[in-house]
Amino acid sequence: MEFENTIGLETHVQLKTKTKMFCSCLLKTGCEPNVNVCPVCLGYPGALPVMNKEAVKLTVMSGLMLGCEVNRHATFDRKNYFYPDMAKDYQISENGNPLCIGGGITITRSDGSRKRIRINHIHLEEDAAKINHYATTSGVDFNRGGTPLMEIVSEPDISSADEAIAYLTALKEMLVYAGVSECNLEEGNMRSDVNISIRPAGETKLGTKVEIKNMNTFKGIHAALVHEARRQRECMAHSIPIVQETRRWDGESMETAPMRSKENAHDYRYFPEPDLVPVALSEEQIAEWKALLPEQPEARRARMVEEYGIAEYDAGVLSQEKANADFFEAAAKGLDKKTAKLLCNLFMGDVMALMNASGKAIGECALTPVALNGLVSLSAKGAINGPTLKELLPELFERGGDPAAIVKERGLGAVSDAGALEAFVDQAIAANPGPVADFKAGKKAAAGFFVGQVMKLSKGKADPKIVAPLVAKKLAAL
C-alpha cells in the first residue's frame, strides 16, 4: 500500500526585543548563569507580569508579513505544567485567542512547482529557562526564562522533508527581512517541533501524529523527517500500531527515540491569565505597524530582475541577505542595466569573496555603495581597465575611499588612446623577434604574449580589449 506524509511544524522564534516578555530583565547571550533575573521571571509569589509592547508589535508585524488576520482582541492563558525550567509551574501563553490567525507561505518545490503552506495561527508566549546537565548534577539557568517567543503553527500541508525545509527557509527569510528576529539557529532563537503522520495515499483523514521536539537545525529536521517517515511505514508493514507520542532526535544514531506520550491541550489545564488584560489593537495601530514592513523577498527578487536586468538566480543570491540586497540596490542607483549587470557580477564574485575571506558582513567593511557605484562606473566608461578595478576593490573594501580620486592621484586611468597603444605595440614587437618568428611560423598563441608585453609597458593601464585587435593587426601586416 502506498502511503503519504502529512507534516506540520510548530516553529518557535525568539523576538528581537531588548527585554523579556513580562519583566524588564535584559536579554543578552553569553552571560554568567542567573544574572539577568528578577522576581517576575523567577516566579516569586506576588510578582506581577507587565506585557512587553515591542513583542506584541513584532508578532503582529510577522503576521502581517505572512498574510495573517490580526486578532483585535487577543488574550493570554496559563499553560500549567511541573518542570524545573518553569519556576512558577505554568507558562504564560495564548491558547484560545492568539494574536494572528491564518496566512501562509508559498514555496517552490524541487520540480519547480509552487505550493501554498497554510498557517493556522501565530501566538505569543514566554520561553522556559535552560537546563544544563553536567557529569553528576544538573542546573537551571533562568537568563533565558521569560524570553519573548512567537510560535508559528502551520497546517499539516507539508508532504516531504524537502518541502519542510523550503517552508522553514522561506519563513526565516521573511522574518529576518521584517527585522522581527535574528533567526539564528546556532543560538537557538529559531527551533521547531515537528509533527508527522502517514496515511494511505488519497485518504483525507489524518494518521496518528508523532511529535519530534526542539529541532534547531534544518539538516537535523530533514534527517529526522526522512527517518520518521520510514519508521512509520515499517511499523505499518509489520502491523505494529503507531502511537501518539513525543520523540527526540538522536543525531549520532540518526534515529528518533520515544520521550513520553503526547500531551493534549486538556493535560495542560489552560485557563485565562488573571494578571494580564487582553491585547486590544486599533485599526490605526495595526496600520502604523504595517507601514514598517519591508518589501516581500519574493516581490523584491522579481523587481530586481526587471529593474536591473539581472538573472533570476543572481537576484535570488543577492536577496538571500537583506543587507546585501540593500547595499546592491543603493550601489546600483543611477546605473543603466548594462552597468548594473557588471555591478551584480562584481558583487556576487569579488565582493562576496572578500566578505567570506575577511569574515565581515557588507555593513562591517569600509566599502560604501557610493564607492562601489563609482568604481563600476569608471570601468563601464573605460576610465579604468579590468585589472585596475580588481586591484582597487580590496583596498576600498578594507580602507574605503573615493575611487575616482585614487585613480587620479596614482595615475591609474586606462590608456585607451589609439596612438599611445600603437606605440606600445610597436615597441613590444621590436623588442621580441623570437615570438614574432613563432607567430609567422603559425603559432597564433604568440599574439597573447604581445598583449601581455603591452600591458607591462603601460604599467597595467592599457585596455586589453583595445590592445588585442591592435596586436593582431600589426602582426598580420608583418
Tab-separated table of C-alpha atoms in Angstrom:
chain	number	residue	atom	x	y	z
A	1	MET	CA	0.000	0.000	0.000
A	2	GLU	CA	1.235	3.486	-0.866
A	3	PHE	CA	1.406	5.987	1.989
A	4	GLU	CA	1.778	9.766	2.012
A	5	ASN	CA	3.225	12.050	4.687
A	6	THR	CA	1.337	14.788	6.473
A	7	ILE	CA	3.707	17.153	8.250
A	8	GLY	CA	3.029	20.223	10.355
A	9	LEU	CA	5.586	22.480	12.042
A	10	GLU	CA	5.371	24.476	15.244
A	11	THR	CA	8.202	26.972	14.898
A	12	HIS	CA	9.336	28.937	17.931
A	13	VAL	CA	11.033	32.229	17.084
A	14	GLN	CA	12.797	34.446	19.612
A	15	LEU	CA	11.760	38.038	19.041
A	16	LYS	CA	14.321	40.819	18.752
A	17	THR	CA	13.487	42.739	21.923
A	18	LYS	CA	15.844	44.256	24.484
A	19	THR	CA	13.985	42.886	27.491
A	20	LYS	CA	11.945	39.850	28.480
A	21	MET	CA	8.277	39.248	27.804
A	22	PHE	CA	6.833	40.165	31.192
A	23	CYS	CA	9.654	41.948	33.038
A	24	SER	CA	12.467	44.438	32.400
A	25	CYS	CA	15.350	41.934	32.615
A	26	LEU	CA	17.836	42.261	29.759
A	27	LEU	CA	18.048	39.673	27.003
A	28	LYS	CA	21.727	39.007	26.469
A	29	THR	CA	23.597	35.868	25.437
A	30	GLY	CA	26.908	34.730	26.887
A	31	CYS	CA	26.273	35.978	30.439
A	32	GLU	CA	27.001	34.119	33.650
A	33	PRO	CA	24.025	31.931	34.652
A	34	ASN	CA	21.168	33.590	36.529
A	35	VAL	CA	22.337	37.206	36.358
A	36	ASN	CA	19.507	38.591	34.191
A	37	VAL	CA	16.693	37.585	36.517
A	38	CYS	CA	14.092	39.163	38.810
A	39	PRO	CA	11.149	38.068	40.978
A	40	VAL	CA	8.846	38.014	37.929
A	41	CYS	CA	10.881	35.659	35.715
A	42	LEU	CA	11.871	33.586	38.761
A	43	GLY	CA	8.190	33.065	39.605
A	44	TYR	CA	8.220	34.595	43.094
A	45	PRO	CA	4.775	34.697	44.732
A	46	GLY	CA	3.062	38.038	44.291
A	47	ALA	CA	5.322	39.243	41.451
A	48	LEU	CA	3.100	40.541	38.643
A	49	PRO	CA	3.855	40.404	34.898
A	50	VAL	CA	3.914	43.537	32.727
A	51	MET	CA	3.458	42.952	28.998
A	52	ASN	CA	6.243	43.862	26.556
A	53	LYS	CA	4.583	46.034	23.899
A	54	GLU	CA	7.510	45.593	21.488
A	55	ALA	CA	6.954	41.819	21.496
A	56	VAL	CA	3.297	42.343	20.598
A	57	LYS	CA	4.304	44.731	17.819
A	58	LEU	CA	6.865	42.308	16.329
A	59	THR	CA	4.385	39.416	16.441
A	60	VAL	CA	1.730	41.463	14.651
A	61	MET	CA	4.282	42.575	12.055
A	62	SER	CA	5.205	38.922	11.500
A	63	GLY	CA	1.561	38.043	10.998
A	64	LEU	CA	1.098	40.863	8.510
A	65	MET	CA	4.233	39.745	6.644
A	66	LEU	CA	2.784	36.219	6.420
A	67	GLY	CA	-0.692	37.309	5.349
A	68	CYS	CA	-2.411	36.558	8.674
A	69	GLU	CA	-5.502	38.214	10.049
A	70	VAL	CA	-4.663	40.195	13.180
A	71	ASN	CA	-6.854	39.439	16.172
A	72	ARG	CA	-8.126	42.740	17.548
A	73	HIS	CA	-8.786	41.174	20.971
A	74	ALA	CA	-6.072	38.657	21.924
A	75	THR	CA	-5.839	37.101	25.378
A	76	PHE	CA	-3.184	35.284	27.406
A	77	ASP	CA	-3.613	31.989	29.226
A	78	ARG	CA	-1.735	29.912	31.770
A	79	LYS	CA	-0.329	26.620	30.480
A	80	ASN	CA	0.207	24.540	33.594
A	81	TYR	CA	2.993	22.014	33.915
A	82	PHE	CA	5.546	20.991	36.528
A	83	TYR	CA	9.168	21.063	35.397
A	84	PRO	CA	12.361	22.728	36.708
A	85	ASP	CA	12.602	25.055	33.676
A	86	MET	CA	9.399	26.906	34.703
A	87	ALA	CA	9.712	28.068	38.316
A	88	LYS	CA	6.099	29.181	38.715
A	89	ASP	CA	4.820	25.821	37.356
A	90	TYR	CA	2.967	27.488	34.479
A	91	GLN	CA	3.873	29.241	31.241
A	92	ILE	CA	2.068	32.375	30.090
A	93	SER	CA	0.948	31.693	26.532
A	94	GLU	CA	-2.007	32.246	24.199
A	95	ASN	CA	-4.417	29.372	23.708
A	96	GLY	CA	-7.910	30.482	22.718
A	97	ASN	CA	-7.339	33.938	21.222
A	98	PRO	CA	-3.899	34.202	19.572
A	99	LEU	CA	-2.609	37.431	18.055
A	100	CYS	CA	-2.568	36.241	14.434
A	101	ILE	CA	-4.807	33.801	12.568
A	102	GLY	CA	-4.475	32.191	9.131
A	103	GLY	CA	-1.970	33.268	6.492
A	104	GLY	CA	0.572	31.124	4.695
A	105	ILE	CA	3.791	30.793	2.727
A	106	THR	CA	4.158	29.799	-0.922
A	107	ILE	CA	7.179	27.571	-1.506
A	108	THR	CA	8.954	26.433	-4.655
A	109	ARG	CA	9.388	22.660	-4.761
A	110	SER	CA	12.344	20.794	-6.242
A	111	ASP	CA	10.488	20.237	-9.537
A	112	GLY	CA	9.860	23.979	-9.878
A	113	SER	CA	6.156	23.796	-8.998
A	114	ARG	CA	4.641	26.095	-6.387
A	115	LYS	CA	2.731	25.084	-3.254
A	116	ARG	CA	0.949	27.058	-0.565
A	117	ILE	CA	1.597	26.021	3.031
A	118	ARG	CA	-1.154	27.413	5.249
A	119	ILE	CA	-0.533	28.826	8.702
A	120	ASN	CA	-3.080	28.020	11.403
A	121	HIS	CA	-2.091	30.784	13.810
A	122	ILE	CA	0.740	32.674	15.496
A	123	HIS	CA	0.713	33.062	19.259
A	124	LEU	CA	2.982	34.851	21.709
A	125	GLU	CA	4.417	33.310	24.867
A	126	GLU	CA	7.365	33.323	27.253
A	127	ASP	CA	10.252	30.888	26.898
A	128	ALA	CA	11.261	28.456	29.600
A	129	ALA	CA	14.626	28.528	31.358
A	130	LYS	CA	17.569	26.424	30.185
A	131	ILE	CA	18.554	23.216	31.938
A	132	ASN	CA	22.280	22.423	31.831
A	133	HIS	CA	23.369	18.853	32.527
A	134	TYR	CA	26.799	18.073	33.990
A	135	ALA	CA	28.587	14.851	34.954
A	136	THR	CA	26.700	14.226	38.178
A	137	THR	CA	24.393	17.228	38.546
A	138	SER	CA	22.049	19.488	36.587
A	139	GLY	CA	21.489	23.228	36.865
A	140	VAL	CA	18.843	25.683	35.695
A	141	ASP	CA	19.826	28.984	34.060
A	142	PHE	CA	16.928	31.441	34.217
A	143	ASN	CA	18.599	34.047	31.995
A	144	ARG	CA	16.548	32.650	29.101
A	145	GLY	CA	13.374	32.255	31.155
A	146	GLY	CA	10.777	34.807	30.083
A	147	THR	CA	12.252	35.464	26.624
A	148	PRO	CA	9.515	36.582	24.178
A	149	LEU	CA	8.735	33.672	21.873
A	150	MET	CA	6.487	33.695	18.851
A	151	GLU	CA	5.099	30.271	17.903
A	152	ILE	CA	4.087	29.889	14.262
A	153	VAL	CA	1.870	26.842	13.772
A	154	SER	CA	1.445	25.526	10.241
A	155	GLU	CA	-1.373	23.374	8.933
A	156	PRO	CA	-0.356	19.775	8.059
A	157	ASP	CA	0.094	20.773	4.405
A	158	ILE	CA	3.725	19.672	4.111
A	159	SER	CA	4.266	16.299	2.448
A	160	SER	CA	8.053	15.780	2.475
A	161	ALA	CA	11.266	16.697	4.279
A	162	ASP	CA	12.278	18.836	1.289
A	163	GLU	CA	9.041	20.821	1.499
A	164	ALA	CA	9.555	21.315	5.234
A	165	ILE	CA	12.986	22.848	4.647
A	166	ALA	CA	11.656	25.026	1.801
A	167	TYR	CA	8.931	26.295	4.168
A	168	LEU	CA	11.376	26.992	7.009
A	169	THR	CA	13.866	28.676	4.673
A	170	ALA	CA	11.172	30.987	3.305
A	171	LEU	CA	9.841	31.655	6.812
A	172	LYS	CA	13.282	32.540	8.147
A	173	GLU	CA	13.951	34.844	5.195
A	174	MET	CA	10.683	36.730	5.688
A	175	LEU	CA	11.133	37.176	9.437
A	176	VAL	CA	14.720	38.404	9.061
A	177	TYR	CA	13.589	40.797	6.313
A	178	ALA	CA	10.895	42.163	8.615
A	179	GLY	CA	13.506	42.688	11.342
A	180	VAL	CA	11.500	40.804	13.974
A	181	SER	CA	14.161	38.181	14.791
A	182	GLU	CA	17.745	37.226	14.062
A	183	CYS	CA	16.531	33.639	13.433
A	184	ASN	CA	19.976	32.407	14.429
A	185	LEU	CA	19.633	28.633	14.626
A	186	GLU	CA	23.007	28.196	16.362
A	187	GLU	CA	21.848	30.352	19.271
A	188	GLY	CA	18.520	28.533	19.444
A	189	ASN	CA	16.344	31.526	18.601
A	190	MET	CA	14.571	29.570	15.870
A	191	ARG	CA	13.590	25.985	16.621
A	192	SER	CA	10.763	23.712	15.588
A	193	ASP	CA	8.608	20.946	16.976
A	194	VAL	CA	7.944	18.626	14.049
A	195	ASN	CA	4.667	16.713	13.743
A	196	ILE	CA	4.443	13.885	11.223
A	197	SER	CA	1.938	11.150	10.417
A	198	ILE	CA	1.318	8.918	7.428
A	199	ARG	CA	-1.904	7.842	5.752
A	200	PRO	CA	-2.907	5.792	2.701
A	201	ALA	CA	-2.422	7.816	-0.492
A	202	GLY	CA	-5.598	9.662	-1.371
A	203	GLU	CA	-7.044	9.373	2.149
A	204	THR	CA	-8.265	12.586	3.785
A	205	LYS	CA	-8.290	11.509	7.421
A	206	LEU	CA	-5.031	12.236	9.251
A	207	GLY	CA	-2.971	9.398	10.653
A	208	THR	CA	-1.625	9.078	14.204
A	209	LYS	CA	0.638	12.044	14.909
A	210	VAL	CA	4.161	11.762	16.288
A	211	GLU	CA	5.962	14.889	17.512
A	212	ILE	CA	9.736	15.390	17.435
A	213	LYS	CA	10.698	18.111	19.897
A	214	ASN	CA	13.061	21.081	19.809
A	215	MET	CA	14.824	20.709	16.460
A	216	ASN	CA	17.162	23.653	15.877
A	217	THR	CA	18.948	22.788	12.617
A	218	PHE	CA	17.485	22.444	9.150
A	219	LYS	CA	19.780	19.488	8.490
A	220	GLY	CA	18.523	17.738	11.618
A	221	ILE	CA	14.877	18.423	10.781
A	222	HIS	CA	15.314	16.991	7.291
A	223	ALA	CA	17.066	13.864	8.564
A	224	ALA	CA	14.522	13.344	11.367
A	225	LEU	CA	11.579	13.602	8.980
A	226	VAL	CA	13.132	11.181	6.491
A	227	HIS	CA	13.833	8.682	9.282
A	228	GLU	CA	10.442	9.026	10.984
A	229	ALA	CA	8.523	8.650	7.714
A	230	ARG	CA	10.447	5.456	7.030
A	231	ARG	CA	9.956	4.166	10.595
A	232	GLN	CA	6.197	4.683	10.458
A	233	ARG	CA	5.955	2.880	7.119
A	234	GLU	CA	7.914	-0.036	8.549
A	235	CYS	CA	5.519	-0.153	11.506
A	236	MET	CA	2.551	-0.350	9.130
A	237	ALA	CA	4.257	-3.029	7.041
A	238	HIS	CA	4.686	-5.220	10.148
A	239	SER	CA	1.241	-4.440	11.646
A	240	ILE	CA	2.813	-2.531	14.556
A	241	PRO	CA	0.461	0.206	15.777
A	242	ILE	CA	1.756	3.781	15.634
A	243	VAL	CA	1.121	5.507	18.963
A	244	GLN	CA	0.700	9.224	19.571
A	245	GLU	CA	3.855	10.234	21.362
A	246	THR	CA	6.695	12.716	21.620
A	247	ARG	CA	10.066	11.512	20.335
A	248	ARG	CA	13.536	13.009	20.343
A	249	TRP	CA	16.096	13.038	17.558
A	250	ASP	CA	19.472	11.397	18.153
A	251	GLY	CA	21.934	12.987	15.739
A	252	GLU	CA	24.558	10.289	16.345
A	253	SER	CA	22.422	7.206	15.709
A	254	MET	CA	20.319	9.162	13.169
A	255	GLU	CA	17.144	7.791	14.742
A	256	THR	CA	14.188	9.051	16.750
A	257	ALA	CA	13.574	7.627	20.220
A	258	PRO	CA	10.486	7.786	22.490
A	259	MET	CA	10.376	10.515	25.171
A	260	ARG	CA	6.812	10.470	26.509
A	261	SER	CA	3.213	10.021	25.443
A	262	LYS	CA	1.917	13.039	23.568
A	263	GLU	CA	0.041	15.564	25.649
A	264	ASN	CA	-3.265	17.136	24.619
A	265	ALA	CA	-4.468	20.633	25.469
A	266	HIS	CA	-6.551	19.401	28.417
A	267	ASP	CA	-3.402	17.947	30.010
A	268	TYR	CA	-2.125	21.494	30.499
A	269	ARG	CA	-5.319	22.734	32.235
A	270	TYR	CA	-5.338	26.039	30.356
A	271	PHE	CA	-7.204	28.918	31.950
A	272	PRO	CA	-7.183	32.715	31.365
A	273	GLU	CA	-4.183	34.565	32.811
A	274	PRO	CA	-5.756	36.696	35.578
A	275	ASP	CA	-2.832	39.129	35.893
A	276	LEU	CA	-2.893	40.414	32.289
A	277	VAL	CA	-5.533	42.397	30.460
A	278	PRO	CA	-6.433	41.450	26.857
A	279	VAL	CA	-4.450	42.954	23.996
A	280	ALA	CA	-6.795	45.403	22.276
A	281	LEU	CA	-5.487	46.638	18.914
A	282	SER	CA	-6.919	49.557	16.954
A	283	GLU	CA	-7.000	49.783	13.181
A	284	GLU	CA	-4.703	52.802	13.401
A	285	GLN	CA	-2.115	50.883	15.421
A	286	ILE	CA	-2.144	47.925	13.022
A	287	ALA	CA	-1.827	50.272	10.026
A	288	GLU	CA	1.116	52.026	11.682
A	289	TRP	CA	2.952	48.727	12.204
A	290	LYS	CA	2.082	47.520	8.714
A	291	ALA	CA	3.732	50.623	7.252
A	292	LEU	CA	7.026	49.486	8.828
A	293	LEU	CA	7.147	46.268	6.811
A	294	PRO	CA	9.693	45.894	4.007
A	295	GLU	CA	9.034	44.626	0.513
A	296	GLN	CA	8.386	40.876	0.413
A	297	PRO	CA	11.566	38.964	-0.559
A	298	GLU	CA	9.848	37.232	-3.471
A	299	ALA	CA	8.462	40.501	-4.817
A	300	ARG	CA	11.868	42.082	-4.424
A	301	ARG	CA	13.532	39.360	-6.488
A	302	ALA	CA	11.030	39.840	-9.326
A	303	ARG	CA	11.509	43.616	-9.251
A	304	MET	CA	15.306	43.356	-9.252
A	305	VAL	CA	15.207	41.150	-12.347
A	306	GLU	CA	13.013	43.676	-14.125
A	307	GLU	CA	14.699	46.854	-12.878
A	308	TYR	CA	18.361	45.867	-13.226
A	309	GLY	CA	18.187	43.287	-15.998
A	310	ILE	CA	19.950	40.638	-13.907
A	311	ALA	CA	19.233	36.899	-13.955
A	312	GLU	CA	16.662	35.329	-11.605
A	313	TYR	CA	19.414	33.258	-9.995
A	314	ASP	CA	21.502	36.363	-9.325
A	315	ALA	CA	18.516	38.186	-7.818
A	316	GLY	CA	17.923	35.151	-5.598
A	317	VAL	CA	21.508	35.120	-4.328
A	318	LEU	CA	21.582	38.871	-3.728
A	319	SER	CA	18.265	38.878	-1.849
A	320	GLN	CA	19.079	35.981	0.477
A	321	GLU	CA	20.583	38.524	2.868
A	322	LYS	CA	18.620	41.747	3.168
A	323	ALA	CA	21.764	43.741	3.927
A	324	ASN	CA	23.388	42.518	0.695
A	325	ALA	CA	20.317	43.370	-1.377
A	326	ASP	CA	20.040	46.809	0.245
A	327	PHE	CA	23.716	47.510	-0.469
A	328	PHE	CA	23.464	46.333	-4.079
A	329	GLU	CA	20.398	48.446	-4.778
A	330	ALA	CA	21.996	51.518	-3.210
A	331	ALA	CA	25.122	50.954	-5.336
A	332	ALA	CA	23.043	50.412	-8.490
A	333	LYS	CA	21.285	53.765	-8.166
A	334	GLY	CA	21.520	55.682	-11.439
A	335	LEU	CA	23.205	52.870	-13.399
A	336	ASP	CA	21.886	51.581	-16.705
A	337	LYS	CA	21.074	47.869	-16.996
A	338	LYS	CA	24.368	47.000	-18.672
A	339	THR	CA	26.388	48.587	-15.869
A	340	ALA	CA	24.039	47.143	-13.226
A	341	LYS	CA	24.847	43.664	-14.582
A	342	LEU	CA	28.567	44.466	-14.243
A	343	LEU	CA	27.903	45.583	-10.665
A	344	CYS	CA	25.959	42.371	-9.979
A	345	ASN	CA	28.793	40.184	-11.264
A	346	LEU	CA	31.349	42.135	-9.246
A	347	PHE	CA	29.311	41.962	-6.045
A	348	MET	CA	28.479	38.249	-6.334
A	349	GLY	CA	32.053	37.378	-7.248
A	350	ASP	CA	34.747	39.635	-5.823
A	351	VAL	CA	32.823	41.454	-3.074
A	352	MET	CA	31.323	38.268	-1.616
A	353	ALA	CA	34.738	36.601	-1.823
A	354	LEU	CA	36.204	39.470	0.217
A	355	MET	CA	33.358	39.136	2.727
A	356	ASN	CA	33.997	35.414	3.109
A	357	ALA	CA	37.760	35.819	3.410
A	358	SER	CA	37.527	38.600	5.999
A	359	GLY	CA	34.536	37.245	7.905
A	360	LYS	CA	32.912	40.674	7.617
A	361	ALA	CA	29.321	41.351	6.614
A	362	ILE	CA	28.784	44.042	3.993
A	363	GLY	CA	27.843	46.553	6.689
A	364	GLU	CA	31.039	45.886	8.620
A	365	CYS	CA	33.548	46.727	5.879
A	366	ALA	CA	34.768	50.149	4.726
A	367	LEU	CA	33.282	49.827	1.225
A	368	THR	CA	30.270	52.080	0.641
A	369	PRO	CA	27.551	51.859	-2.029
A	370	VAL	CA	28.690	55.222	-3.411
A	371	ALA	CA	32.284	53.998	-3.769
A	372	LEU	CA	31.236	50.746	-5.469
A	373	ASN	CA	28.966	52.693	-7.813
A	374	GLY	CA	31.875	54.989	-8.673
A	375	LEU	CA	34.273	52.093	-9.248
A	376	VAL	CA	31.894	50.252	-11.564
A	377	SER	CA	31.063	53.466	-13.409
A	378	LEU	CA	34.764	54.135	-14.049
A	379	SER	CA	35.123	50.648	-15.504
A	380	ALA	CA	31.952	50.881	-17.607
A	381	LYS	CA	33.080	54.072	-19.340
A	382	GLY	CA	36.616	52.783	-19.898
A	383	ALA	CA	38.277	55.158	-17.444
A	384	ILE	CA	39.961	52.169	-15.782
A	385	ASN	CA	40.580	48.661	-17.073
A	386	GLY	CA	39.655	45.338	-15.533
A	387	PRO	CA	42.957	44.694	-13.719
A	388	THR	CA	42.823	48.150	-12.124
A	389	LEU	CA	39.262	47.549	-10.958
A	390	LYS	CA	40.337	44.248	-9.365
A	391	GLU	CA	43.323	45.988	-7.750
A	392	LEU	CA	41.275	48.815	-6.223
A	393	LEU	CA	38.338	46.792	-4.881
A	394	PRO	CA	40.167	45.096	-1.959
A	395	GLU	CA	41.605	48.464	-0.907
A	396	LEU	CA	38.162	50.079	-0.931
A	397	PHE	CA	36.782	47.107	0.996
A	398	GLU	CA	39.403	47.417	3.744
A	399	ARG	CA	40.093	51.143	3.902
A	400	GLY	CA	37.381	52.896	1.929
A	401	GLY	CA	37.945	55.992	-0.161
A	402	ASP	CA	36.856	57.665	-3.379
A	403	PRO	CA	37.829	55.505	-6.385
A	404	ALA	CA	37.925	58.454	-8.809
A	405	ALA	CA	40.281	60.383	-6.523
A	406	ILE	CA	42.541	57.347	-6.044
A	407	VAL	CA	42.738	56.747	-9.810
A	408	LYS	CA	43.630	60.381	-10.452
A	409	GLU	CA	46.164	60.592	-7.630
A	410	ARG	CA	48.020	57.444	-8.671
A	411	GLY	CA	47.692	57.869	-12.404
A	412	LEU	CA	45.765	54.615	-12.812
A	413	GLY	CA	43.498	55.819	-15.598
A	414	ALA	CA	43.206	53.453	-18.539
A	415	VAL	CA	45.278	54.164	-21.635
A	416	SER	CA	42.807	53.991	-24.490
A	417	ASP	CA	44.383	56.466	-26.897
A	418	ALA	CA	44.986	54.536	-30.130
A	419	GLY	CA	48.238	56.347	-30.873
A	420	ALA	CA	49.756	55.635	-27.470
A	421	LEU	CA	48.686	51.998	-27.587
A	422	GLU	CA	50.034	51.559	-31.115
A	423	ALA	CA	53.424	52.861	-29.941
A	424	PHE	CA	53.448	50.265	-27.137
A	425	VAL	CA	52.598	47.504	-29.645
A	426	ASP	CA	55.422	48.572	-31.991
A	427	GLN	CA	57.842	48.647	-29.064
A	428	ALA	CA	56.827	45.163	-27.923
A	429	ILE	CA	57.169	43.678	-31.416
A	430	ALA	CA	60.566	45.296	-31.996
A	431	ALA	CA	61.919	44.000	-28.673
A	432	ASN	CA	60.812	40.385	-29.177
A	433	PRO	CA	61.903	38.939	-32.559
A	434	GLY	CA	61.626	35.347	-31.259
A	435	PRO	CA	57.859	35.408	-30.610
A	436	VAL	CA	57.449	37.285	-33.925
A	437	ALA	CA	59.116	34.364	-35.700
A	438	ASP	CA	56.894	31.938	-33.785
A	439	PHE	CA	53.800	33.822	-34.936
A	440	LYS	CA	54.986	33.782	-38.550
A	441	ALA	CA	55.594	30.041	-38.202
A	442	GLY	CA	51.930	29.550	-37.411
A	443	LYS	CA	51.923	29.736	-33.619
A	444	LYS	CA	48.949	32.096	-33.259
A	445	ALA	CA	49.092	31.895	-29.442
A	446	ALA	CA	52.162	34.137	-29.645
A	447	ALA	CA	49.770	37.072	-30.105
A	448	GLY	CA	48.768	36.721	-26.453
A	449	PHE	CA	52.400	37.182	-25.456
A	450	PHE	CA	52.470	40.607	-27.099
A	451	VAL	CA	49.229	41.662	-25.387
A	452	GLY	CA	50.958	40.860	-22.094
A	453	GLN	CA	54.027	42.858	-23.096
A	454	VAL	CA	51.881	45.890	-23.915
A	455	MET	CA	50.199	45.596	-20.512
A	456	LYS	CA	53.654	45.618	-18.887
A	457	LEU	CA	54.836	48.607	-20.902
A	458	SER	CA	51.685	50.541	-19.998
A	459	LYS	CA	52.067	49.527	-16.328
A	460	GLY	CA	48.757	47.708	-16.490
A	461	LYS	CA	46.806	50.744	-17.661
A	462	ALA	CA	46.127	49.656	-21.255
A	463	ASP	CA	42.696	48.310	-22.102
A	464	PRO	CA	43.219	44.671	-23.204
A	465	LYS	CA	40.057	44.806	-25.327
A	466	ILE	CA	41.651	47.532	-27.458
A	467	VAL	CA	45.180	46.110	-27.358
A	468	ALA	CA	44.294	42.639	-28.676
A	469	PRO	CA	42.951	43.738	-32.093
A	470	LEU	CA	45.856	46.223	-32.484
A	471	VAL	CA	48.367	43.402	-31.872
A	472	ALA	CA	46.570	41.145	-34.337
A	473	LYS	CA	46.547	43.873	-36.995
A	474	LYS	CA	50.265	44.670	-36.553
A	475	LEU	CA	51.356	41.014	-36.636
A	476	ALA	CA	49.232	40.271	-39.673
A	477	ALA	CA	50.973	43.073	-41.547
A	478	LEU	CA	54.484	41.701	-40.898
